[in-house]
mmCIF file with all atom_site columns, C-alpha atoms and ligand atoms in Angstrom:
data_model
loop_
_atom_site.group_PDB
_atom_site.id
_atom_site.type_symbol
_atom_site.label_atom_id
_atom_site.label_alt_id
_atom_site.label_comp_id
_atom_site.label_asym_id
_atom_site.label_entity_id
_atom_site.label_seq_id
_atom_site.pdbx_PDB_ins_code
_atom_site.Cartn_x
_atom_site.Cartn_y
_atom_site.Cartn_z
_atom_site.occupancy
_atom_site.B_iso_or_equiv
_atom_site.pdbx_formal_charge
_atom_site.auth_seq_id
_atom_site.auth_comp_id
_atom_site.auth_asym_id
_atom_site.auth_atom_id
_atom_site.pdbx_PDB_model_num
ATOM   1   C CA . MET Y 1 1   ? 85.193 6.371  -3.369  1.00 92.00 ? 545  MET Y CA 1
ATOM   2   C CA . LYS Y 1 2   ? 84.193 8.451  -6.397  1.00 98.00 ? 546  LYS Y CA 1
ATOM   3   C CA . ILE Y 1 3   ? 83.515 12.161 -6.020  1.00 98.00 ? 547  ILE Y CA 1
ATOM   4   C CA . GLY Y 1 4   ? 82.284 14.233 -8.953  1.00 98.00 ? 548  GLY Y CA 1
ATOM   5   C CA . VAL Y 1 5   ? 83.532 17.689 -9.887  1.00 98.00 ? 549  VAL Y CA 1
ATOM   6   C CA . LEU Y 1 6   ? 81.137 19.712 -12.025 1.00 98.00 ? 550  LEU Y CA 1
ATOM   7   C CA . ALA Y 1 7   ? 83.305 20.421 -15.068 1.00 98.00 ? 551  ALA Y CA 1
ATOM   8   C CA . LEU Y 1 8   ? 81.237 22.934 -17.048 1.00 97.00 ? 552  LEU Y CA 1
ATOM   9   C CA . GLN Y 1 9   ? 83.211 26.065 -16.159 1.00 93.00 ? 553  GLN Y CA 1
ATOM   10  C CA . GLY Y 1 10  ? 85.751 27.351 -13.648 1.00 90.00 ? 554  GLY Y CA 1
ATOM   11  C CA . ASP Y 1 11  ? 88.637 25.727 -11.826 1.00 88.00 ? 555  ASP Y CA 1
ATOM   12  C CA . PHE Y 1 12  ? 87.406 22.125 -11.676 1.00 95.00 ? 556  PHE Y CA 1
ATOM   13  C CA . ALA Y 1 13  ? 90.793 20.584 -12.534 1.00 96.00 ? 557  ALA Y CA 1
ATOM   14  C CA . LEU Y 1 14  ? 92.398 21.803 -9.295  1.00 97.00 ? 558  LEU Y CA 1
ATOM   15  C CA . HIS Y 1 15  ? 89.570 20.297 -7.235  1.00 98.00 ? 559  HIS Y CA 1
ATOM   16  C CA . ALA Y 1 16  ? 90.151 16.963 -8.971  1.00 97.00 ? 560  ALA Y CA 1
ATOM   17  C CA . LYS Y 1 17  ? 93.836 17.163 -7.987  1.00 97.00 ? 561  LYS Y CA 1
ATOM   18  C CA . ALA Y 1 18  ? 92.991 18.015 -4.375  1.00 98.00 ? 562  ALA Y CA 1
ATOM   19  C CA . LEU Y 1 19  ? 90.581 15.058 -4.206  1.00 98.00 ? 563  LEU Y CA 1
ATOM   20  C CA . ALA Y 1 20  ? 93.264 12.750 -5.558  1.00 97.00 ? 564  ALA Y CA 1
ATOM   21  C CA . ARG Y 1 21  ? 95.611 13.981 -2.820  1.00 97.00 ? 565  ARG Y CA 1
ATOM   22  C CA . VAL Y 1 22  ? 93.130 12.877 -0.146  1.00 97.00 ? 566  VAL Y CA 1
ATOM   23  C CA . GLY Y 1 23  ? 92.701 9.467  -1.761  1.00 97.00 ? 567  GLY Y CA 1
ATOM   24  C CA . ALA Y 1 24  ? 89.339 9.999  -3.461  1.00 98.00 ? 568  ALA Y CA 1
ATOM   25  C CA . GLU Y 1 25  ? 88.731 9.239  -7.113  1.00 98.00 ? 569  GLU Y CA 1
ATOM   26  C CA . ALA Y 1 26  ? 87.699 12.462 -8.867  1.00 98.00 ? 570  ALA Y CA 1
ATOM   27  C CA . VAL Y 1 27  ? 85.268 12.192 -11.763 1.00 98.00 ? 571  VAL Y CA 1
ATOM   28  C CA . GLU Y 1 28  ? 84.640 15.172 -14.051 1.00 98.00 ? 572  GLU Y CA 1
ATOM   29  C CA . VAL Y 1 29  ? 80.886 15.549 -14.461 1.00 98.00 ? 573  VAL Y CA 1
ATOM   30  C CA . ARG Y 1 30  ? 79.636 17.182 -17.667 1.00 98.00 ? 574  ARG Y CA 1
ATOM   31  C CA . LYS Y 1 31  ? 76.209 15.557 -18.036 1.00 98.00 ? 575  LYS Y CA 1
ATOM   32  C CA . PRO Y 1 32  ? 73.526 14.916 -15.399 1.00 98.00 ? 576  PRO Y CA 1
ATOM   33  C CA . GLY Y 1 33  ? 73.610 11.151 -16.086 1.00 98.00 ? 577  GLY Y CA 1
ATOM   34  C CA . GLU Y 1 34  ? 77.209 11.087 -14.835 1.00 98.00 ? 578  GLU Y CA 1
ATOM   35  C CA . LEU Y 1 35  ? 75.977 11.928 -11.316 1.00 98.00 ? 579  LEU Y CA 1
ATOM   36  C CA . ASP Y 1 36  ? 74.755 8.348  -10.929 1.00 97.00 ? 580  ASP Y CA 1
ATOM   37  C CA . ALA Y 1 37  ? 78.339 7.146  -10.612 1.00 97.00 ? 581  ALA Y CA 1
ATOM   38  C CA . VAL Y 1 38  ? 79.485 9.514  -7.842  1.00 98.00 ? 582  VAL Y CA 1
ATOM   39  C CA . GLY Y 1 39  ? 78.811 9.703  -4.105  1.00 98.00 ? 583  GLY Y CA 1
ATOM   40  C CA . GLY Y 1 40  ? 79.289 13.476 -3.775  1.00 98.00 ? 584  GLY Y CA 1
ATOM   41  C CA . LEU Y 1 41  ? 79.716 16.519 -6.006  1.00 98.00 ? 585  LEU Y CA 1
ATOM   42  C CA . ILE Y 1 42  ? 81.927 19.625 -5.905  1.00 98.00 ? 586  ILE Y CA 1
ATOM   43  C CA . ILE Y 1 43  ? 80.635 22.733 -7.678  1.00 98.00 ? 587  ILE Y CA 1
ATOM   44  C CA . PRO Y 1 44  ? 83.763 24.848 -8.313  1.00 97.00 ? 588  PRO Y CA 1
ATOM   45  C CA . GLY Y 1 45  ? 84.430 28.548 -8.401  1.00 96.00 ? 589  GLY Y CA 1
ATOM   46  C CA . GLY Y 1 46  ? 84.204 30.481 -11.638 1.00 95.00 ? 590  GLY Y CA 1
ATOM   47  C CA . GLU Y 1 47  ? 81.495 32.895 -12.684 1.00 95.00 ? 591  GLU Y CA 1
ATOM   48  C CA . SER Y 1 48  ? 78.107 32.042 -11.237 1.00 96.00 ? 592  SER Y CA 1
ATOM   49  C CA . THR Y 1 49  ? 76.013 33.622 -14.005 1.00 96.00 ? 593  THR Y CA 1
ATOM   50  C CA . THR Y 1 50  ? 77.889 31.647 -16.674 1.00 96.00 ? 594  THR Y CA 1
ATOM   51  C CA . LEU Y 1 51  ? 77.796 28.516 -14.547 1.00 97.00 ? 595  LEU Y CA 1
ATOM   52  C CA . LEU Y 1 52  ? 74.021 28.846 -14.009 1.00 97.00 ? 596  LEU Y CA 1
ATOM   53  C CA . HIS Y 1 53  ? 73.483 29.321 -17.732 1.00 97.00 ? 597  HIS Y CA 1
ATOM   54  C CA . LEU Y 1 54  ? 75.452 26.164 -18.569 1.00 98.00 ? 598  LEU Y CA 1
ATOM   55  C CA . MET Y 1 55  ? 73.797 24.171 -15.769 1.00 98.00 ? 599  MET Y CA 1
ATOM   56  C CA . ASP Y 1 56  ? 70.380 25.165 -17.092 1.00 98.00 ? 600  ASP Y CA 1
ATOM   57  C CA . GLU Y 1 57  ? 71.329 24.293 -20.661 1.00 98.00 ? 601  GLU Y CA 1
ATOM   58  C CA . TRP Y 1 58  ? 72.467 20.807 -19.607 1.00 97.00 ? 602  TRP Y CA 1
ATOM   59  C CA . GLU Y 1 59  ? 69.446 20.329 -17.290 1.00 98.00 ? 603  GLU Y CA 1
ATOM   60  C CA . PHE Y 1 60  ? 71.505 20.048 -14.121 1.00 98.00 ? 604  PHE Y CA 1
ATOM   61  C CA . PHE Y 1 61  ? 69.003 21.766 -11.786 1.00 98.00 ? 605  PHE Y CA 1
ATOM   62  C CA . PRO Y 1 62  ? 66.536 18.860 -11.385 1.00 98.00 ? 606  PRO Y CA 1
ATOM   63  C CA . ALA Y 1 63  ? 69.423 16.364 -11.376 1.00 98.00 ? 607  ALA Y CA 1
ATOM   64  C CA . ILE Y 1 64  ? 71.244 18.137 -8.517  1.00 98.00 ? 608  ILE Y CA 1
ATOM   65  C CA . GLU Y 1 65  ? 67.988 18.499 -6.547  1.00 98.00 ? 609  GLU Y CA 1
ATOM   66  C CA . LYS Y 1 66  ? 67.492 14.735 -6.892  1.00 98.00 ? 610  LYS Y CA 1
ATOM   67  C CA . PHE Y 1 67  ? 71.131 14.087 -5.924  1.00 98.00 ? 611  PHE Y CA 1
ATOM   68  C CA . HIS Y 1 68  ? 70.645 16.208 -2.782  1.00 98.00 ? 612  HIS Y CA 1
ATOM   69  C CA . ALA Y 1 69  ? 67.304 14.570 -1.941  1.00 98.00 ? 613  ALA Y CA 1
ATOM   70  C CA . ALA Y 1 70  ? 69.078 11.194 -2.068  1.00 98.00 ? 614  ALA Y CA 1
ATOM   71  C CA . GLY Y 1 71  ? 71.379 12.427 0.720   1.00 98.00 ? 615  GLY Y CA 1
ATOM   72  C CA . ARG Y 1 72  ? 74.496 12.692 -1.402  1.00 98.00 ? 616  ARG Y CA 1
ATOM   73  C CA . PRO Y 1 73  ? 76.821 15.530 -0.284  1.00 98.00 ? 617  PRO Y CA 1
ATOM   74  C CA . LEU Y 1 74  ? 77.470 18.726 -2.223  1.00 98.00 ? 618  LEU Y CA 1
ATOM   75  C CA . PHE Y 1 75  ? 80.367 21.149 -1.778  1.00 98.00 ? 619  PHE Y CA 1
ATOM   76  C CA . GLY Y 1 76  ? 80.215 24.562 -3.461  1.00 98.00 ? 620  GLY Y CA 1
ATOM   77  C CA . THR Y 1 77  ? 83.206 26.896 -3.485  1.00 98.00 ? 621  THR Y CA 1
ATOM   78  C CA . CYS Y 1 78  ? 82.802 30.564 -4.341  1.00 97.00 ? 622  CYS Y CA 1
ATOM   79  C CA . ALA Y 1 79  ? 80.581 30.573 -7.477  1.00 97.00 ? 623  ALA Y CA 1
ATOM   80  C CA . GLY Y 1 80  ? 79.509 27.071 -6.391  1.00 98.00 ? 624  GLY Y CA 1
ATOM   81  C CA . CYS Y 1 81  ? 78.482 28.501 -3.010  1.00 98.00 ? 625  CYS Y CA 1
ATOM   82  C CA . ILE Y 1 82  ? 76.449 31.191 -4.810  1.00 98.00 ? 626  ILE Y CA 1
ATOM   83  C CA . VAL Y 1 83  ? 74.670 28.512 -6.886  1.00 98.00 ? 627  VAL Y CA 1
ATOM   84  C CA . LEU Y 1 84  ? 73.751 26.438 -3.792  1.00 98.00 ? 628  LEU Y CA 1
ATOM   85  C CA . ALA Y 1 85  ? 72.599 29.344 -1.549  1.00 98.00 ? 629  ALA Y CA 1
ATOM   86  C CA . ARG Y 1 86  ? 68.978 29.979 -0.606  1.00 98.00 ? 630  ARG Y CA 1
ATOM   87  C CA . GLU Y 1 87  ? 69.237 33.655 -1.624  1.00 98.00 ? 631  GLU Y CA 1
ATOM   88  C CA . VAL Y 1 88  ? 71.653 35.695 -3.718  1.00 98.00 ? 632  VAL Y CA 1
ATOM   89  C CA . GLU Y 1 89  ? 71.972 39.475 -3.590  1.00 96.00 ? 633  GLU Y CA 1
ATOM   90  C CA . ARG Y 1 90  ? 73.832 42.183 -5.513  1.00 92.00 ? 634  ARG Y CA 1
ATOM   91  C CA . PRO Y 1 91  ? 72.343 41.442 -7.880  1.00 93.00 ? 635  PRO Y CA 1
ATOM   92  C CA . ARG Y 1 92  ? 69.573 39.006 -7.060  1.00 96.00 ? 636  ARG Y CA 1
ATOM   93  C CA . GLN Y 1 93  ? 69.749 35.875 -9.169  1.00 97.00 ? 637  GLN Y CA 1
ATOM   94  C CA . PHE Y 1 94  ? 68.398 32.352 -9.316  1.00 97.00 ? 638  PHE Y CA 1
ATOM   95  C CA . SER Y 1 95  ? 69.979 29.775 -7.013  1.00 98.00 ? 639  SER Y CA 1
ATOM   96  C CA . LEU Y 1 96  ? 69.230 26.190 -6.023  1.00 98.00 ? 640  LEU Y CA 1
ATOM   97  C CA . GLY Y 1 97  ? 68.432 27.006 -2.385  1.00 98.00 ? 641  GLY Y CA 1
ATOM   98  C CA . LEU Y 1 98  ? 69.984 23.861 -0.913  1.00 98.00 ? 642  LEU Y CA 1
ATOM   99  C CA . ILE Y 1 99  ? 71.637 25.648 2.040   1.00 98.00 ? 643  ILE Y CA 1
ATOM   100 C CA . ASP Y 1 100 ? 69.887 28.292 4.144   1.00 98.00 ? 644  ASP Y CA 1
ATOM   101 C CA . VAL Y 1 101 ? 72.265 31.212 3.606   1.00 98.00 ? 645  VAL Y CA 1
ATOM   102 C CA . THR Y 1 102 ? 72.034 34.558 1.842   1.00 98.00 ? 646  THR Y CA 1
ATOM   103 C CA . VAL Y 1 103 ? 75.138 35.551 -0.106  1.00 98.00 ? 647  VAL Y CA 1
ATOM   104 C CA . GLU Y 1 104 ? 76.213 38.872 -1.580  1.00 97.00 ? 648  GLU Y CA 1
ATOM   105 C CA . ARG Y 1 105 ? 78.259 38.534 -4.732  1.00 96.00 ? 649  ARG Y CA 1
ATOM   106 C CA . ASN Y 1 106 ? 81.617 40.289 -5.179  1.00 92.00 ? 650  ASN Y CA 1
ATOM   107 C CA . ALA Y 1 107 ? 81.267 41.571 -1.649  1.00 92.00 ? 651  ALA Y CA 1
ATOM   108 C CA . TYR Y 1 108 ? 84.871 42.575 -0.965  1.00 86.00 ? 652  TYR Y CA 1
ATOM   109 C CA . GLY Y 1 109 ? 85.031 45.415 -3.474  1.00 75.00 ? 653  GLY Y CA 1
ATOM   110 C CA . ARG Y 1 110 ? 87.129 46.097 -6.514  1.00 66.00 ? 654  ARG Y CA 1
ATOM   111 C CA . GLN Y 1 111 ? 90.316 47.101 -4.748  1.00 58.00 ? 655  GLN Y CA 1
ATOM   112 C CA . ARG Y 1 112 ? 90.294 43.714 -3.038  1.00 70.00 ? 656  ARG Y CA 1
ATOM   113 C CA . GLU Y 1 113 ? 89.536 41.532 -6.081  1.00 84.00 ? 657  GLU Y CA 1
ATOM   114 C CA . SER Y 1 114 ? 91.618 38.800 -4.571  1.00 91.00 ? 658  SER Y CA 1
ATOM   115 C CA . PHE Y 1 115 ? 93.432 38.420 -1.284  1.00 93.00 ? 659  PHE Y CA 1
ATOM   116 C CA . GLU Y 1 116 ? 94.787 35.840 1.095   1.00 94.00 ? 660  GLU Y CA 1
ATOM   117 C CA . ALA Y 1 117 ? 94.032 35.512 4.763   1.00 94.00 ? 661  ALA Y CA 1
ATOM   118 C CA . HIS Y 1 118 ? 95.139 33.240 7.564   1.00 92.00 ? 662  HIS Y CA 1
ATOM   119 C CA . GLY Y 1 119 ? 92.276 31.514 9.261   1.00 91.00 ? 663  GLY Y CA 1
ATOM   120 C CA . VAL Y 1 120 ? 91.311 28.601 11.443  1.00 93.00 ? 664  VAL Y CA 1
ATOM   121 C CA . ALA Y 1 121 ? 88.694 26.079 10.443  1.00 96.00 ? 665  ALA Y CA 1
ATOM   122 C CA . ILE Y 1 122 ? 87.130 23.732 12.982  1.00 96.00 ? 666  ILE Y CA 1
ATOM   123 C CA . LEU Y 1 123 ? 86.732 20.456 11.127  1.00 96.00 ? 667  LEU Y CA 1
ATOM   124 C CA . ASP Y 1 124 ? 85.313 17.509 13.084  1.00 92.00 ? 668  ASP Y CA 1
ATOM   125 C CA . GLY Y 1 125 ? 86.181 19.390 16.283  1.00 92.00 ? 669  GLY Y CA 1
ATOM   126 C CA . GLU Y 1 126 ? 89.831 19.823 15.238  1.00 91.00 ? 670  GLU Y CA 1
ATOM   127 C CA . PRO Y 1 127 ? 91.104 23.397 14.815  1.00 94.00 ? 671  PRO Y CA 1
ATOM   128 C CA . THR Y 1 128 ? 93.043 23.522 11.533  1.00 93.00 ? 672  THR Y CA 1
ATOM   129 C CA . ALA Y 1 129 ? 95.075 26.565 10.540  1.00 93.00 ? 673  ALA Y CA 1
ATOM   130 C CA . MET Y 1 130 ? 94.836 27.386 6.863   1.00 94.00 ? 674  MET Y CA 1
ATOM   131 C CA . GLU Y 1 131 ? 95.589 29.930 4.191   1.00 95.00 ? 675  GLU Y CA 1
ATOM   132 C CA . MET Y 1 132 ? 92.381 31.175 2.582   1.00 96.00 ? 676  MET Y CA 1
ATOM   133 C CA . VAL Y 1 133 ? 92.433 32.567 -0.946  1.00 96.00 ? 677  VAL Y CA 1
ATOM   134 C CA . PHE Y 1 134 ? 89.497 34.819 -1.844  1.00 96.00 ? 678  PHE Y CA 1
ATOM   135 C CA . ILE Y 1 135 ? 88.866 35.756 -5.486  1.00 95.00 ? 679  ILE Y CA 1
ATOM   136 C CA . ARG Y 1 136 ? 86.003 38.145 -6.248  1.00 94.00 ? 680  ARG Y CA 1
ATOM   137 C CA . ALA Y 1 137 ? 84.469 36.345 -3.334  1.00 95.00 ? 681  ALA Y CA 1
ATOM   138 C CA . PRO Y 1 138 ? 80.898 36.400 -2.150  1.00 96.00 ? 682  PRO Y CA 1
ATOM   139 C CA . ARG Y 1 139 ? 80.090 37.090 1.496   1.00 96.00 ? 683  ARG Y CA 1
ATOM   140 C CA . ILE Y 1 140 ? 77.694 34.990 3.552   1.00 98.00 ? 684  ILE Y CA 1
ATOM   141 C CA . ALA Y 1 141 ? 75.477 37.796 4.841   1.00 97.00 ? 685  ALA Y CA 1
ATOM   142 C CA . ARG Y 1 142 ? 72.835 35.669 6.601   1.00 97.00 ? 686  ARG Y CA 1
ATOM   143 C CA . MET Y 1 143 ? 72.856 32.135 7.958   1.00 97.00 ? 687  MET Y CA 1
ATOM   144 C CA . GLY Y 1 144 ? 69.745 30.184 8.905   1.00 98.00 ? 688  GLY Y CA 1
ATOM   145 C CA . PRO Y 1 145 ? 69.539 28.467 12.312  1.00 97.00 ? 689  PRO Y CA 1
ATOM   146 C CA . GLY Y 1 146 ? 70.370 25.045 10.853  1.00 97.00 ? 690  GLY Y CA 1
ATOM   147 C CA . VAL Y 1 147 ? 73.665 26.203 9.368   1.00 98.00 ? 691  VAL Y CA 1
ATOM   148 C CA . GLU Y 1 148 ? 76.928 25.511 11.178  1.00 97.00 ? 692  GLU Y CA 1
ATOM   149 C CA . THR Y 1 149 ? 79.987 27.789 10.826  1.00 97.00 ? 693  THR Y CA 1
ATOM   150 C CA . LEU Y 1 150 ? 83.202 25.835 10.220  1.00 98.00 ? 694  LEU Y CA 1
ATOM   151 C CA . ALA Y 1 151 ? 85.500 28.806 9.559   1.00 97.00 ? 695  ALA Y CA 1
ATOM   152 C CA . ARG Y 1 152 ? 85.320 32.577 9.797   1.00 95.00 ? 696  ARG Y CA 1
ATOM   153 C CA . HIS Y 1 153 ? 87.147 35.545 8.356   1.00 92.00 ? 697  HIS Y CA 1
ATOM   154 C CA . GLY Y 1 154 ? 86.595 39.036 9.762   1.00 87.00 ? 698  GLY Y CA 1
ATOM   155 C CA . GLY Y 1 155 ? 83.431 38.041 11.570  1.00 89.00 ? 699  GLY Y CA 1
ATOM   156 C CA . ASP Y 1 156 ? 81.786 36.344 8.573   1.00 93.00 ? 700  ASP Y CA 1
ATOM   157 C CA . ALA Y 1 157 ? 81.385 32.623 8.074   1.00 97.00 ? 701  ALA Y CA 1
ATOM   158 C CA . VAL Y 1 158 ? 83.564 31.568 5.119   1.00 97.00 ? 702  VAL Y CA 1
ATOM   159 C CA . LEU Y 1 159 ? 83.011 27.800 5.429   1.00 98.00 ? 703  LEU Y CA 1
ATOM   160 C CA . ALA Y 1 160 ? 79.577 26.571 6.455   1.00 98.00 ? 704  ALA Y CA 1
ATOM   161 C CA . ARG Y 1 161 ? 77.564 23.376 6.481   1.00 98.00 ? 705  ARG Y CA 1
ATOM   162 C CA . GLN Y 1 162 ? 73.935 22.375 6.668   1.00 98.00 ? 706  GLN Y CA 1
ATOM   163 C CA . GLY Y 1 163 ? 73.451 18.624 6.680   1.00 98.00 ? 707  GLY Y CA 1
ATOM   164 C CA . SER Y 1 164 ? 74.907 17.227 3.469   1.00 98.00 ? 708  SER Y CA 1
ATOM   165 C CA . VAL Y 1 165 ? 75.719 20.646 1.967   1.00 98.00 ? 709  VAL Y CA 1
ATOM   166 C CA . LEU Y 1 166 ? 79.089 22.354 2.513   1.00 98.00 ? 710  LEU Y CA 1
ATOM   167 C CA . VAL Y 1 167 ? 79.899 25.808 1.116   1.00 98.00 ? 711  VAL Y CA 1
ATOM   168 C CA . GLY Y 1 168 ? 83.036 27.927 1.167   1.00 98.00 ? 712  GLY Y CA 1
ATOM   169 C CA . THR Y 1 169 ? 83.577 31.465 -0.074  1.00 97.00 ? 713  THR Y CA 1
ATOM   170 C CA . PHE Y 1 170 ? 87.326 30.898 -0.480  1.00 97.00 ? 714  PHE Y CA 1
ATOM   171 C CA . HIS Y 1 171 ? 89.309 28.483 -2.660  1.00 97.00 ? 715  HIS Y CA 1
ATOM   172 C CA . PRO Y 1 172 ? 90.820 25.557 -0.714  1.00 97.00 ? 716  PRO Y CA 1
ATOM   173 C CA . GLU Y 1 173 ? 91.893 23.957 -4.010  1.00 97.00 ? 717  GLU Y CA 1
ATOM   174 C CA . LEU Y 1 174 ? 94.442 26.769 -4.532  1.00 96.00 ? 718  LEU Y CA 1
ATOM   175 C CA . THR Y 1 175 ? 96.596 25.908 -1.533  1.00 95.00 ? 719  THR Y CA 1
ATOM   176 C CA . GLU Y 1 176 ? 98.557 22.836 -0.474  1.00 94.00 ? 720  GLU Y CA 1
ATOM   177 C CA . ASN Y 1 177 ? 96.339 22.310 2.568   1.00 95.00 ? 721  ASN Y CA 1
ATOM   178 C CA . THR Y 1 178 ? 93.918 19.463 1.808   1.00 96.00 ? 722  THR Y CA 1
ATOM   179 C CA . ALA Y 1 179 ? 91.966 19.604 5.088   1.00 97.00 ? 723  ALA Y CA 1
ATOM   180 C CA . VAL Y 1 180 ? 88.741 20.884 3.524   1.00 98.00 ? 724  VAL Y CA 1
ATOM   181 C CA . HIS Y 1 181 ? 88.771 18.294 0.730   1.00 98.00 ? 725  HIS Y CA 1
ATOM   182 C CA . ARG Y 1 182 ? 89.551 15.590 3.303   1.00 97.00 ? 726  ARG Y CA 1
ATOM   183 C CA . TYR Y 1 183 ? 86.592 16.811 5.373   1.00 98.00 ? 727  TYR Y CA 1
ATOM   184 C CA . PHE Y 1 184 ? 84.290 16.693 2.332   1.00 98.00 ? 728  PHE Y CA 1
ATOM   185 C CA . ALA Y 1 185 ? 85.548 13.218 1.401   1.00 98.00 ? 729  ALA Y CA 1
ATOM   186 C CA . ARG Y 1 186 ? 84.597 12.084 4.940   1.00 98.00 ? 730  ARG Y CA 1
ATOM   187 C CA . MET Y 1 187 ? 81.116 13.605 4.484   1.00 98.00 ? 731  MET Y CA 1
ATOM   188 C CA . VAL Y 1 188 ? 80.758 11.523 1.315   1.00 98.00 ? 732  VAL Y CA 1
ATOM   189 C CA . GLU Y 1 189 ? 82.151 8.414  2.974   1.00 97.00 ? 733  GLU Y CA 1
ATOM   190 C CA . THR Y 1 190 ? 79.754 8.618  5.942   1.00 97.00 ? 734  THR Y CA 1
ATOM   191 C CA . SER Y 1 191 ? 76.716 9.389  3.749   1.00 96.00 ? 735  SER Y CA 1
ATOM   192 C CA . ARG Y 1 192 ? 76.797 5.976  2.095   1.00 83.00 ? 736  ARG Y CA 1
HETATM 193 N N1 . LIG L 2 .   ? 82.495 36.650 -8.477  1.00 80.36 ? 1533 LIG L N1 1
HETATM 194 C C1 . LIG L 2 .   ? 82.061 35.382 -8.957  1.00 80.36 ? 1533 LIG L C1 1
HETATM 195 C C2 . LIG L 2 .   ? 80.539 35.319 -9.053  1.00 80.36 ? 1533 LIG L C2 1
HETATM 196 O O1 . LIG L 2 .   ? 79.876 36.179 -8.600  1.00 80.36 ? 1533 LIG L O1 1
HETATM 197 C C3 . LIG L 2 .   ? 82.571 34.244 -8.107  1.00 80.36 ? 1533 LIG L C3 1
HETATM 198 C C4 . LIG L 2 .   ? 84.074 34.253 -8.097  1.00 80.36 ? 1533 LIG L C4 1
HETATM 199 C C5 . LIG L 2 .   ? 84.714 32.920 -7.871  1.00 80.36 ? 1533 LIG L C5 1
HETATM 200 O O2 . LIG L 2 .   ? 84.083 31.864 -8.007  1.00 80.36 ? 1533 LIG L O2 1
HETATM 201 N N2 . LIG L 2 .   ? 85.989 32.940 -7.603  1.00 80.36 ? 1533 LIG L N2 1
HETATM 202 O O3 . LIG L 2 .   ? 80.027 34.394 -9.595  1.00 80.36 ? 1533 LIG L O3 1
#
């Protein structure tokens, strides 16, 4: 099973490693045409404004909309979550709107640029303890009725899913725990 990792900016290499650890074949995607060869796509963390600029330049917006319309799963972490959200605040910026959430960028303040937290994710009904690494993380401030919470931190959803779209505000690729990548690989597997 081939899963793409958008490799324009950010920490795509670590996602590719995590996918390999769960037995998926990771493919770095740098051009929209390369999406034809993959069953799902991870949009990594990085800097969302830079990422959006590069995605626009390479004409990824219509290609990802088509990919989503074809039922192929998307997983956005951190900046990737910001890019996939319906609405982005602080400041407002363009987003693809493929999951019905509103996110606030850099929501945890300067003194907490990055931090780790222990949390529990409920993946396929199984509670899974995990370390969550947050880096200049956004906060999911609003979730639409069709969005399911898979993990929380301090009352906020930090891993959420709507249909074929999964978003996380933390970085599962930075820890040894591969549960989230395994979960996404199953989403891709069952979407075929
Ligand atoms: N703060 C970044 C942004 O707003 C996201 C940070 C990250 O992806 N780790 O785009």
